[in-house]
Short mmCIF file of C-alpha atoms and ligand atoms in Angstrom, two decimals:
data_model
loop_
_atom_site.label_atom_id
_atom_site.label_comp_id
_atom_site.label_asym_id
_atom_site.label_seq_id
_atom_site.Cartn_x
_atom_site.Cartn_y
_atom_site.Cartn_z
CA MET A 1 -18.73 44.48 -170.32
CA THR A 2 -16.77 45.62 -173.38
CA SER A 3 -17.90 49.20 -172.81
CA LEU A 4 -16.45 48.91 -169.29
CA GLY A 5 -13.07 48.16 -170.83
CA HIS A 6 -13.00 44.35 -170.67
CA ASP A 7 -12.10 41.84 -173.40
CA VAL A 8 -15.19 39.74 -173.95
CA VAL A 9 -16.21 36.61 -175.82
CA GLY A 10 -19.92 35.71 -175.89
CA ILE A 11 -20.62 32.00 -176.27
CA ASP A 12 -23.94 30.31 -177.06
CA VAL A 13 -25.11 27.00 -178.51
CA ASP A 14 -27.62 28.86 -180.72
CA GLU A 15 -25.87 29.31 -184.08
CA GLU A 16 -28.40 31.83 -185.40
CA LYS A 17 -27.92 34.09 -182.35
CA ILE A 18 -24.16 33.97 -182.75
CA ARG A 19 -24.42 34.67 -186.48
CA LEU A 20 -26.57 37.76 -185.85
CA LEU A 21 -24.43 39.04 -182.98
CA SER A 22 -21.23 38.55 -184.98
CA ALA A 23 -22.81 40.70 -187.69
CA GLY A 24 -23.50 43.36 -185.04
CA GLU A 25 -27.25 42.67 -184.89
CA PRO A 26 -28.95 42.06 -181.54
CA PRO A 27 -31.18 38.96 -181.79
CA PHE A 28 -33.94 40.74 -179.83
CA PHE A 29 -35.33 44.25 -179.39
CA GLU A 30 -33.68 46.28 -176.63
CA PRO A 31 -33.50 50.08 -176.76
CA GLY A 32 -29.92 51.31 -177.20
CA LEU A 33 -28.44 47.85 -177.74
CA PRO A 34 -27.76 48.13 -181.51
CA GLU A 35 -25.71 51.29 -180.93
CA LEU A 36 -23.87 49.88 -177.90
CA LEU A 37 -23.14 46.64 -179.74
CA ASP A 38 -21.83 48.57 -182.72
CA THR A 39 -19.48 50.64 -180.56
CA ALA A 40 -18.28 47.55 -178.71
CA MET A 41 -17.65 45.56 -181.92
CA LYS A 42 -15.54 48.40 -183.32
CA THR A 43 -13.12 48.11 -180.38
CA GLY A 44 -12.23 44.60 -181.55
CA ARG A 45 -12.53 43.45 -177.93
CA LEU A 46 -15.92 41.74 -178.35
CA THR A 47 -16.40 38.52 -180.28
CA PHE A 48 -19.08 35.82 -180.42
CA THR A 49 -18.76 32.11 -181.04
CA THR A 50 -20.44 28.75 -180.55
CA ASP A 51 -17.05 27.22 -179.75
CA ILE A 52 -16.79 26.79 -175.99
CA SER A 53 -13.02 26.32 -176.18
CA ALA A 54 -12.85 30.11 -176.75
CA ALA A 55 -13.50 30.39 -173.00
CA ALA A 56 -9.93 29.21 -172.41
CA ALA A 57 -8.68 32.72 -173.19
CA SER A 58 -10.68 34.21 -170.28
CA SER A 59 -10.14 34.00 -166.54
CA ILE A 60 -13.65 35.09 -165.50
CA HIS A 61 -16.57 33.09 -166.88
CA PHE A 62 -20.18 34.28 -166.59
CA ILE A 63 -22.96 31.71 -166.75
CA ALA A 64 -26.10 33.47 -167.95
CA VAL A 65 -28.25 30.71 -169.47
CA GLY A 66 -32.01 30.51 -168.97
CA THR A 67 -33.87 28.53 -166.31
CA PRO A 68 -37.36 28.20 -167.80
CA GLN A 69 -40.29 26.49 -166.13
CA MET A 70 -40.28 22.68 -166.52
CA GLU A 71 -42.88 21.40 -168.96
CA ASP A 72 -44.46 19.03 -166.47
CA SER A 73 -44.16 20.98 -163.20
CA HIS A 74 -43.76 24.45 -161.68
CA ALA A 75 -40.08 23.86 -160.89
CA ALA A 76 -37.25 25.63 -162.72
CA ASN A 77 -35.35 23.67 -165.33
CA VAL A 78 -31.70 24.04 -164.30
CA SER A 79 -30.35 21.59 -166.85
CA TYR A 80 -28.95 24.40 -169.04
CA VAL A 81 -26.94 25.75 -166.10
CA HIS A 82 -25.51 22.32 -165.39
CA SER A 83 -24.66 21.65 -169.02
CA ALA A 84 -23.04 25.09 -169.42
CA VAL A 85 -20.81 24.38 -166.41
CA GLU A 86 -19.97 20.88 -167.69
CA SER A 87 -18.95 22.17 -171.11
CA LEU A 88 -17.00 25.07 -169.62
CA MET A 89 -14.99 23.07 -167.06
CA PRO A 90 -12.40 21.58 -169.48
CA HIS A 91 -11.32 25.19 -170.17
CA VAL A 92 -11.22 26.39 -166.56
CA ARG A 93 -7.81 26.70 -164.88
CA ALA A 94 -6.56 27.29 -161.33
CA GLY A 95 -7.41 30.81 -160.14
CA HIS A 96 -10.31 31.25 -162.58
CA LEU A 97 -13.63 32.66 -161.40
CA ILE A 98 -16.99 31.27 -162.51
CA VAL A 99 -19.80 33.77 -161.97
CA GLY A 100 -23.39 32.50 -161.88
CA LYS A 101 -25.98 34.99 -163.15
CA SER A 102 -28.88 32.66 -163.93
CA THR A 103 -31.92 32.69 -161.64
CA VAL A 104 -31.72 29.35 -159.84
CA PRO A 105 -33.49 27.48 -157.03
CA VAL A 106 -31.72 28.00 -153.71
CA GLY A 107 -29.10 25.28 -153.21
CA THR A 108 -27.99 25.16 -156.86
CA ALA A 109 -24.77 27.16 -156.34
CA ALA A 110 -23.60 24.94 -153.46
CA GLN A 111 -24.17 21.88 -155.65
CA LEU A 112 -22.32 23.42 -158.61
CA ALA A 113 -19.42 24.49 -156.37
CA ILE A 114 -18.86 20.85 -155.37
CA ARG A 115 -18.80 19.81 -159.01
CA ILE A 116 -16.42 22.63 -160.00
CA ARG A 117 -14.07 21.85 -157.11
CA ALA A 118 -13.98 18.17 -158.09
CA ILE A 119 -12.69 19.11 -161.55
CA GLU A 120 -10.53 22.18 -160.75
CA PRO A 121 -9.98 22.59 -156.98
CA LYS A 122 -8.45 26.03 -157.43
CA ALA A 123 -11.33 27.56 -159.40
CA THR A 124 -14.04 29.48 -157.51
CA LEU A 125 -17.77 29.88 -158.03
CA LEU A 126 -19.38 33.22 -157.14
CA TRP A 127 -23.16 33.73 -157.39
CA ASN A 128 -24.03 37.18 -158.73
CA PRO A 129 -27.78 37.41 -159.45
CA GLU A 130 -29.01 39.65 -162.25
CA PHE A 131 -31.72 42.24 -161.62
CA LEU A 132 -31.98 43.91 -165.02
CA ARG A 133 -35.37 44.72 -166.52
CA GLU A 134 -36.06 44.22 -170.20
CA GLY A 135 -36.35 47.58 -171.90
CA PHE A 136 -33.83 49.04 -169.42
CA ALA A 137 -31.21 46.33 -169.73
CA ILE A 138 -28.27 48.60 -170.53
CA GLU A 139 -28.97 51.12 -167.78
CA ASP A 140 -29.60 48.36 -165.23
CA THR A 141 -26.38 46.55 -166.20
CA LEU A 142 -24.06 49.55 -166.23
CA MET A 143 -25.63 51.23 -163.20
CA PRO A 144 -27.43 48.57 -161.15
CA ASP A 145 -29.41 49.40 -157.98
CA ARG A 146 -27.15 47.00 -156.13
CA LEU A 147 -24.63 44.21 -156.63
CA VAL A 148 -24.98 40.96 -154.74
CA TYR A 149 -22.11 38.48 -154.45
CA GLY A 150 -22.69 35.00 -153.04
CA VAL A 151 -19.21 33.69 -152.15
CA PRO A 152 -17.64 30.69 -150.41
CA PRO A 153 -16.35 31.36 -146.88
CA GLY A 154 -12.84 32.57 -145.97
CA ALA A 155 -9.90 33.64 -148.11
CA GLU A 156 -11.33 32.02 -151.25
CA GLY A 157 -14.43 34.20 -150.98
CA GLU A 158 -12.32 37.32 -150.37
CA ARG A 159 -10.18 36.63 -153.42
CA ALA A 160 -13.30 36.04 -155.57
CA THR A 161 -14.84 39.29 -154.29
CA LYS A 162 -11.73 41.24 -155.31
CA LEU A 163 -11.76 39.71 -158.77
CA LEU A 164 -15.42 40.56 -159.38
CA ASP A 165 -14.88 44.04 -157.93
CA SER A 166 -12.35 44.57 -160.72
CA VAL A 167 -15.07 43.74 -163.27
CA TYR A 168 -17.57 46.14 -161.69
CA ALA A 169 -14.99 48.83 -160.78
CA LYS A 170 -16.91 51.57 -162.60
CA ALA A 171 -20.23 50.95 -160.82
CA LEU A 172 -18.49 50.52 -157.47
CA SER A 173 -16.64 53.82 -157.92
CA LEU A 174 -20.07 55.44 -158.28
CA GLU A 175 -21.08 53.92 -154.94
CA VAL A 176 -23.44 51.26 -156.16
CA PRO A 177 -24.18 49.26 -152.99
CA ARG A 178 -22.56 45.83 -152.89
CA ILE A 179 -23.72 43.04 -150.58
CA VAL A 180 -21.32 40.15 -150.06
CA THR A 181 -23.00 37.08 -148.65
CA ASP A 182 -23.21 33.28 -148.90
CA TYR A 183 -24.52 31.30 -151.87
CA ALA A 184 -27.98 30.58 -150.44
CA THR A 185 -28.69 34.21 -149.53
CA SER A 186 -27.60 35.46 -152.94
CA GLU A 187 -29.88 32.95 -154.70
CA LEU A 188 -32.76 33.88 -152.40
CA VAL A 189 -32.25 37.63 -152.88
CA LYS A 190 -33.04 37.17 -156.54
CA VAL A 191 -36.15 35.03 -156.23
CA SER A 192 -37.50 36.97 -153.27
CA ALA A 193 -37.05 40.28 -155.14
CA ASN A 194 -39.11 38.95 -158.04
CA ALA A 195 -41.65 37.41 -155.65
CA PHE A 196 -42.02 40.76 -153.90
CA LEU A 197 -42.51 42.63 -157.19
CA ALA A 198 -45.10 40.07 -158.35
CA THR A 199 -46.89 40.35 -155.01
CA LYS A 200 -46.98 44.13 -155.28
CA ILE A 201 -48.58 43.94 -158.73
CA SER A 202 -51.09 41.32 -157.63
CA PHE A 203 -51.90 43.34 -154.52
CA ILE A 204 -52.96 46.33 -156.62
CA ASN A 205 -54.83 44.05 -159.01
CA ALA A 206 -56.71 42.52 -156.07
CA MET A 207 -57.63 46.10 -155.10
CA ALA A 208 -58.80 46.56 -158.70
CA GLU A 209 -61.20 43.65 -158.21
CA ILE A 210 -62.56 45.31 -155.08
CA ALA A 211 -62.77 48.65 -156.92
CA GLU A 212 -64.82 46.97 -159.63
CA VAL A 213 -67.53 45.89 -157.17
CA THR A 214 -67.56 49.18 -155.26
CA GLY A 215 -67.24 51.77 -158.02
CA ALA A 216 -63.88 52.94 -156.64
CA ASP A 217 -60.95 53.94 -158.87
CA VAL A 218 -57.86 51.75 -158.42
CA THR A 219 -55.52 54.19 -160.18
CA GLN A 220 -56.34 56.94 -157.68
CA LEU A 221 -56.03 54.41 -154.89
CA ALA A 222 -52.54 53.47 -156.14
CA ASP A 223 -51.52 57.14 -156.33
CA ALA A 224 -52.78 57.74 -152.81
CA ILE A 225 -51.12 54.76 -151.14
CA GLY A 226 -48.01 55.21 -153.31
CA HIS A 227 -47.34 58.59 -151.70
CA ASP A 228 -46.58 56.72 -148.50
CA LYS A 229 -42.80 56.31 -148.74
CA ARG A 230 -43.02 52.95 -147.01
CA ILE A 231 -45.23 51.70 -149.86
CA GLY A 232 -43.96 53.63 -152.92
CA ARG A 233 -45.82 54.08 -156.23
CA ALA A 234 -43.54 51.84 -158.37
CA PHE A 235 -45.02 48.49 -159.44
CA LEU A 236 -48.53 49.55 -158.42
CA ASN A 237 -49.78 49.89 -161.98
CA SER A 238 -52.97 47.87 -162.16
CA GLY A 239 -54.29 46.23 -165.29
CA LEU A 240 -53.61 42.98 -167.07
CA GLY A 241 -50.88 42.01 -164.64
CA PHE A 242 -47.42 40.57 -164.99
CA GLY A 243 -46.05 38.30 -167.69
CA GLY A 244 -42.68 37.71 -169.30
CA GLY A 245 -39.95 35.17 -168.90
CA CYS A 246 -39.22 35.96 -165.25
CA LEU A 247 -41.91 36.93 -162.73
CA PRO A 248 -44.48 34.18 -163.53
CA LYS A 249 -42.01 31.30 -163.68
CA ASP A 250 -39.90 32.59 -160.79
CA ILE A 251 -42.78 32.68 -158.30
CA ARG A 252 -43.81 29.17 -159.36
CA ALA A 253 -40.24 27.86 -159.09
CA PHE A 254 -39.87 29.49 -155.66
CA ARG A 255 -43.06 27.75 -154.50
CA ALA A 256 -41.83 24.43 -155.88
CA ARG A 257 -38.40 24.76 -154.23
CA ALA A 258 -39.89 25.77 -150.88
CA GLU A 259 -42.12 22.67 -151.03
CA GLU A 260 -39.04 20.49 -151.62
CA LEU A 261 -37.41 22.09 -148.59
CA GLY A 262 -40.48 21.43 -146.42
CA ALA A 263 -41.22 25.17 -146.20
CA GLY A 264 -44.05 25.29 -148.72
CA THR A 265 -46.49 27.05 -146.39
CA SER A 266 -44.12 30.03 -146.01
CA VAL A 267 -44.64 31.03 -149.63
CA ALA A 268 -48.06 29.43 -150.21
CA PHE A 269 -49.38 32.97 -150.77
CA LEU A 270 -47.49 33.04 -154.06
CA SER A 271 -50.11 30.68 -155.51
CA GLU A 272 -52.70 33.35 -154.73
CA VAL A 273 -50.45 36.01 -156.29
CA ASP A 274 -50.33 33.84 -159.44
CA ALA A 275 -54.12 33.27 -159.37
CA ILE A 276 -54.97 36.98 -158.97
CA ASN A 277 -52.64 37.73 -161.86
CA LEU A 278 -54.21 35.18 -164.21
CA ARG A 279 -57.77 36.28 -163.24
CA ARG A 280 -57.10 39.72 -164.74
CA ARG A 281 -56.63 38.15 -168.15
CA THR A 282 -59.96 36.30 -167.85
CA LYS A 283 -61.61 39.49 -166.69
CA MET A 284 -60.38 41.34 -169.78
CA VAL A 285 -61.93 38.67 -172.00
CA SER A 286 -65.28 38.80 -170.18
CA LEU A 287 -65.26 42.60 -170.27
CA THR A 288 -64.78 42.46 -174.05
CA GLU A 289 -67.69 40.01 -174.33
CA GLU A 290 -69.83 42.26 -172.15
CA VAL A 291 -69.23 45.43 -174.19
CA LEU A 292 -69.90 43.52 -177.40
CA GLY A 293 -73.32 42.39 -176.26
CA GLY A 294 -72.44 39.08 -174.61
CA SER A 295 -70.41 37.38 -177.34
CA VAL A 296 -67.36 38.14 -179.45
CA THR A 297 -68.19 35.60 -182.14
CA GLY A 298 -67.72 37.20 -185.54
CA LYS A 299 -66.71 40.52 -183.96
CA ARG A 300 -63.62 42.34 -185.14
CA VAL A 301 -61.33 43.08 -182.22
CA ALA A 302 -58.25 45.28 -182.61
CA ILE A 303 -55.41 44.45 -180.22
CA LEU A 304 -52.87 47.21 -179.59
CA GLY A 305 -49.82 45.71 -177.90
CA LEU A 306 -48.56 42.13 -177.91
CA ALA A 307 -45.28 42.25 -175.98
CA PHE A 308 -45.40 41.40 -172.27
CA LYS A 309 -44.32 44.98 -171.57
CA PRO A 310 -43.44 48.09 -173.60
CA ASN A 311 -39.98 48.52 -175.16
CA SER A 312 -39.58 44.80 -175.69
CA ASP A 313 -40.42 42.25 -178.40
CA ASP A 314 -40.59 39.50 -175.79
CA ILE A 315 -43.90 37.64 -175.87
CA ARG A 316 -43.10 34.97 -173.30
CA ASP A 317 -46.20 34.56 -171.11
CA SER A 318 -47.52 37.84 -172.49
CA PRO A 319 -50.86 38.80 -170.89
CA ALA A 320 -51.78 40.60 -174.13
CA LEU A 321 -51.26 37.52 -176.27
CA HIS A 322 -53.11 35.39 -173.76
CA VAL A 323 -56.14 37.67 -174.04
CA ALA A 324 -55.86 37.81 -177.83
CA ASN A 325 -55.77 34.03 -177.98
CA GLN A 326 -58.80 33.63 -175.70
CA LEU A 327 -60.78 36.07 -177.85
CA HIS A 328 -59.70 34.27 -181.00
CA ALA A 329 -60.76 30.95 -179.45
CA ALA A 330 -64.14 32.50 -178.59
CA GLY A 331 -64.70 33.32 -182.27
CA ALA A 332 -63.48 36.92 -182.50
CA HIS A 333 -61.63 38.14 -185.58
CA VAL A 334 -58.42 39.35 -183.96
CA VAL A 335 -56.32 41.98 -185.73
CA ALA A 336 -53.22 42.75 -183.72
CA THR A 337 -50.38 45.20 -183.85
CA ASP A 338 -47.33 46.12 -181.76
CA PRO A 339 -44.41 48.47 -182.39
CA ALA A 340 -41.85 45.63 -181.96
CA ALA A 341 -43.44 42.25 -181.28
CA VAL A 342 -45.51 41.48 -184.40
CA GLU A 343 -42.93 39.09 -185.86
CA THR A 344 -42.31 37.21 -182.61
CA ALA A 345 -46.08 36.97 -182.05
CA ARG A 346 -46.75 35.81 -185.61
CA LYS A 347 -44.37 32.87 -185.15
CA ARG A 348 -46.26 31.78 -182.04
CA PHE A 349 -49.81 32.58 -183.25
CA PRO A 350 -49.87 32.53 -187.06
CA GLU A 351 -53.68 32.28 -186.94
CA PHE A 352 -54.20 35.96 -185.96
CA ASP A 353 -54.29 38.79 -188.47
CA TYR A 354 -51.48 41.28 -187.95
CA ALA A 355 -51.37 44.92 -188.97
CA LYS A 356 -48.40 47.25 -189.33
CA SER A 357 -50.14 50.37 -188.05
CA VAL A 358 -52.75 51.29 -185.47
CA GLN A 359 -54.95 52.62 -188.27
CA ASP A 360 -54.83 49.30 -190.15
CA ALA A 361 -55.45 47.30 -186.99
CA THR A 362 -58.45 49.36 -185.91
CA ARG A 363 -60.16 49.70 -189.30
CA ASP A 364 -63.76 48.38 -188.96
CA ALA A 365 -63.05 47.23 -185.40
CA ASP A 366 -66.00 46.60 -183.10
CA ALA A 367 -63.71 47.14 -180.11
CA VAL A 368 -60.15 48.38 -179.61
CA LEU A 369 -58.15 46.78 -176.78
CA VAL A 370 -54.97 48.44 -175.47
CA LEU A 371 -53.07 45.58 -173.85
CA THR A 372 -49.45 46.80 -173.65
CA GLU A 373 -48.78 50.40 -172.64
CA TRP A 374 -46.35 51.45 -175.37
CA SER A 375 -46.12 55.26 -175.39
CA GLU A 376 -47.45 55.13 -178.99
CA TYR A 377 -50.75 53.89 -177.51
CA ARG A 378 -50.81 55.81 -174.24
CA PHE A 379 -50.84 59.12 -176.04
CA LEU A 380 -53.10 58.03 -178.89
CA LEU A 381 -55.82 60.54 -179.73
CA PRO A 382 -59.38 59.40 -180.48
CA ASP A 383 -59.23 61.35 -183.77
CA ALA A 384 -56.43 59.03 -184.93
CA LEU A 385 -58.90 56.13 -185.20
CA PRO A 386 -61.59 57.36 -187.59
CA GLY A 387 -62.10 53.97 -189.24
CA VAL A 388 -63.55 51.94 -186.37
CA ALA A 389 -66.98 50.32 -186.72
CA GLN A 390 -67.86 51.13 -183.10
CA ARG A 391 -66.23 53.63 -180.78
CA VAL A 392 -65.43 51.15 -178.00
CA ILE A 393 -62.06 51.20 -176.24
CA LEU A 394 -60.88 48.83 -173.50
CA ASP A 395 -57.88 50.00 -171.53
CA GLY A 396 -56.11 46.89 -170.26
CA ARG A 397 -53.30 48.86 -168.63
CA ASN A 398 -55.11 51.91 -167.18
CA CYS A 399 -52.81 53.96 -169.33
CA LEU A 400 -55.22 56.08 -171.38
CA ASP A 401 -56.73 59.46 -170.59
CA ARG A 402 -60.24 58.24 -169.77
CA ASP A 403 -61.89 61.68 -169.93
CA LEU A 404 -60.41 62.40 -173.34
CA TRP A 405 -61.88 59.23 -174.85
CA MET A 406 -65.24 59.69 -173.16
CA GLU A 407 -65.48 63.32 -174.26
CA ALA A 408 -64.80 62.16 -177.82
CA GLY A 409 -67.88 59.93 -177.56
CA TRP A 410 -66.17 56.59 -177.01
CA LEU A 411 -67.36 53.86 -174.68
CA TYR A 412 -64.34 53.53 -172.36
CA ARG A 413 -63.91 50.51 -170.08
CA SER A 414 -60.94 49.42 -168.01
CA LEU A 415 -59.92 47.13 -165.20
CA GLY A 416 -60.56 48.63 -161.76
CA ARG A 417 -61.73 52.06 -162.90
CA PRO A 418 -65.34 53.22 -163.24
CA SER A 419 -66.58 54.27 -166.67
CA THR A 420 -67.59 57.70 -165.49
CA LYS A 421 -65.69 60.90 -166.02
CA SER A 422 -63.36 62.17 -163.30
CA GLU A 423 -64.87 64.46 -160.67
CA THR A 424 -61.86 66.76 -160.70
C1 UGA B 501 -38.24 41.44 -163.91
C2 UGA B 501 -37.68 42.24 -162.72
O1 UGA B 501 -38.30 43.52 -162.65
C3 UGA B 501 -36.16 42.40 -162.87
O2 UGA B 501 -35.63 43.07 -161.73
C4 UGA B 501 -35.52 41.02 -163.01
O3 UGA B 501 -34.13 41.11 -163.21
C5 UGA B 501 -36.13 40.29 -164.21
O4 UGA B 501 -37.56 40.19 -164.02
C6 UGA B 501 -35.52 38.92 -164.26
O5 UGA B 501 -35.75 38.14 -163.33
O6 UGA B 501 -34.74 38.66 -165.18
P1 UGA B 501 -38.86 42.09 -166.44
O7 UGA B 501 -39.38 40.69 -166.56
O8 UGA B 501 -38.00 42.65 -167.52
O9 UGA B 501 -38.02 42.23 -165.08
O10 UGA B 501 -40.12 43.04 -166.34
P2 UGA B 501 -40.82 43.95 -165.22
O11 UGA B 501 -40.53 45.36 -165.49
O12 UGA B 501 -40.58 43.43 -163.86
O13 UGA B 501 -42.35 43.69 -165.59
C7 UGA B 501 -42.91 42.38 -165.45
C8 UGA B 501 -44.37 42.40 -165.78
O14 UGA B 501 -45.10 43.10 -164.77
C9 UGA B 501 -44.74 43.06 -167.11
O15 UGA B 501 -45.70 42.24 -167.76
C10 UGA B 501 -45.34 44.38 -166.69
O16 UGA B 501 -46.30 44.85 -167.62
C11 UGA B 501 -45.98 44.01 -165.37
N1 UGA B 501 -46.16 45.16 -164.44
C12 UGA B 501 -45.08 45.85 -164.00
C13 UGA B 501 -47.44 45.50 -164.03
O17 UGA B 501 -48.44 44.87 -164.41
N2 UGA B 501 -47.59 46.55 -163.17
C14 UGA B 501 -46.54 47.27 -162.70
O18 UGA B 501 -46.74 48.20 -161.91
C15 UGA B 501 -45.25 46.91 -163.13
#
């Protein structure tokens, strides 16, 4: 927002985050963010604070707090959204715009709008869902695929649209599509987009299961169906499936909200999407047991990749960590590494051994598991791992050159691909 020319104050209740940001350090790994933050801080137009009264100096307020899964159910926990609005309201004046970015169950915006109106009748709520991907956050923010505005009806909605257009003037001038709609549609656009993406991944992983019992190759299948423009190749990468702080909890929250609305059957398939996804993790564990002679007890297993996806240090619901933990629980000696997520993983699972380099992680390994497709691992050469005890590699993301590893004398196994060399 600062790089777009705006004056910005970032507010959070987390003192450590604010301390780091104020010192120009991003509190998480995101390519390009340190440089962008540095440039923005030098303008003097970006500050950070835990003091909510700093919001009084702004006329547009973005609510971007998390909506994690509830501990005791599949529903989303919207309490942080409500408390952010409550603490913001004393500083909101007539004519101000409150912009909701958090992913919320449909109906939340309408409820918040009533609350906001009761306190400041001349302030407006606009729902503007966020579609950025971790690892591409800057690009997706500055040049989004589309902008969606959920607005109240009539002149109030038109005024709010104009105000938010002034924030996004740069993207709009480059013809980024903008859809102006009601609150409910805007909330649903977000959750249905994530539900669709999750379904696409689980679809290809279901095909991987079929490929496994037929000897077919799911990666070639994905390439072939992906050439059909109506299908598209994106999000058809089979393997360990989806994790992270969004897709898993969003499909569960969508299911839970639809149940509350009496429309549970309409999205009942999302439970199957979730189940297919989780089965891939179990399959990876059983495949490891199989290649190690039926048991991993006492075996040294090298894990390459801990983050839920490459270019991130986020380990929330990481398929890689899930697999590592299952193997550890089954008695394996897990030695894990990741270009960015070792420290976040260590906090969560101090019981694993962590290595700084691929060479250290794989030394004396009985099996090497590639569980997050960082480019460092995708283009790894068999010669780079001379210290392994056994030349066994399991490709959890179908990201390695199978023929290369097999020609180098390795036992190569993956999810949904046969362990025979390519015909062509
Ligand atoms: C996802 C959406 O893609 C964003 O549009 C959305 O804004 C965000 O959630 C959110 O709701 O905040 P993100 O969680 O950063 O973004 O990650 P994705 O790129 O969607 O990947 C999610 C998971 O799916 C990862 O674990 C990834 O490895 C996996 N994946 C992705 C596959 O297994 N196969 C694929 O083909 C693609």
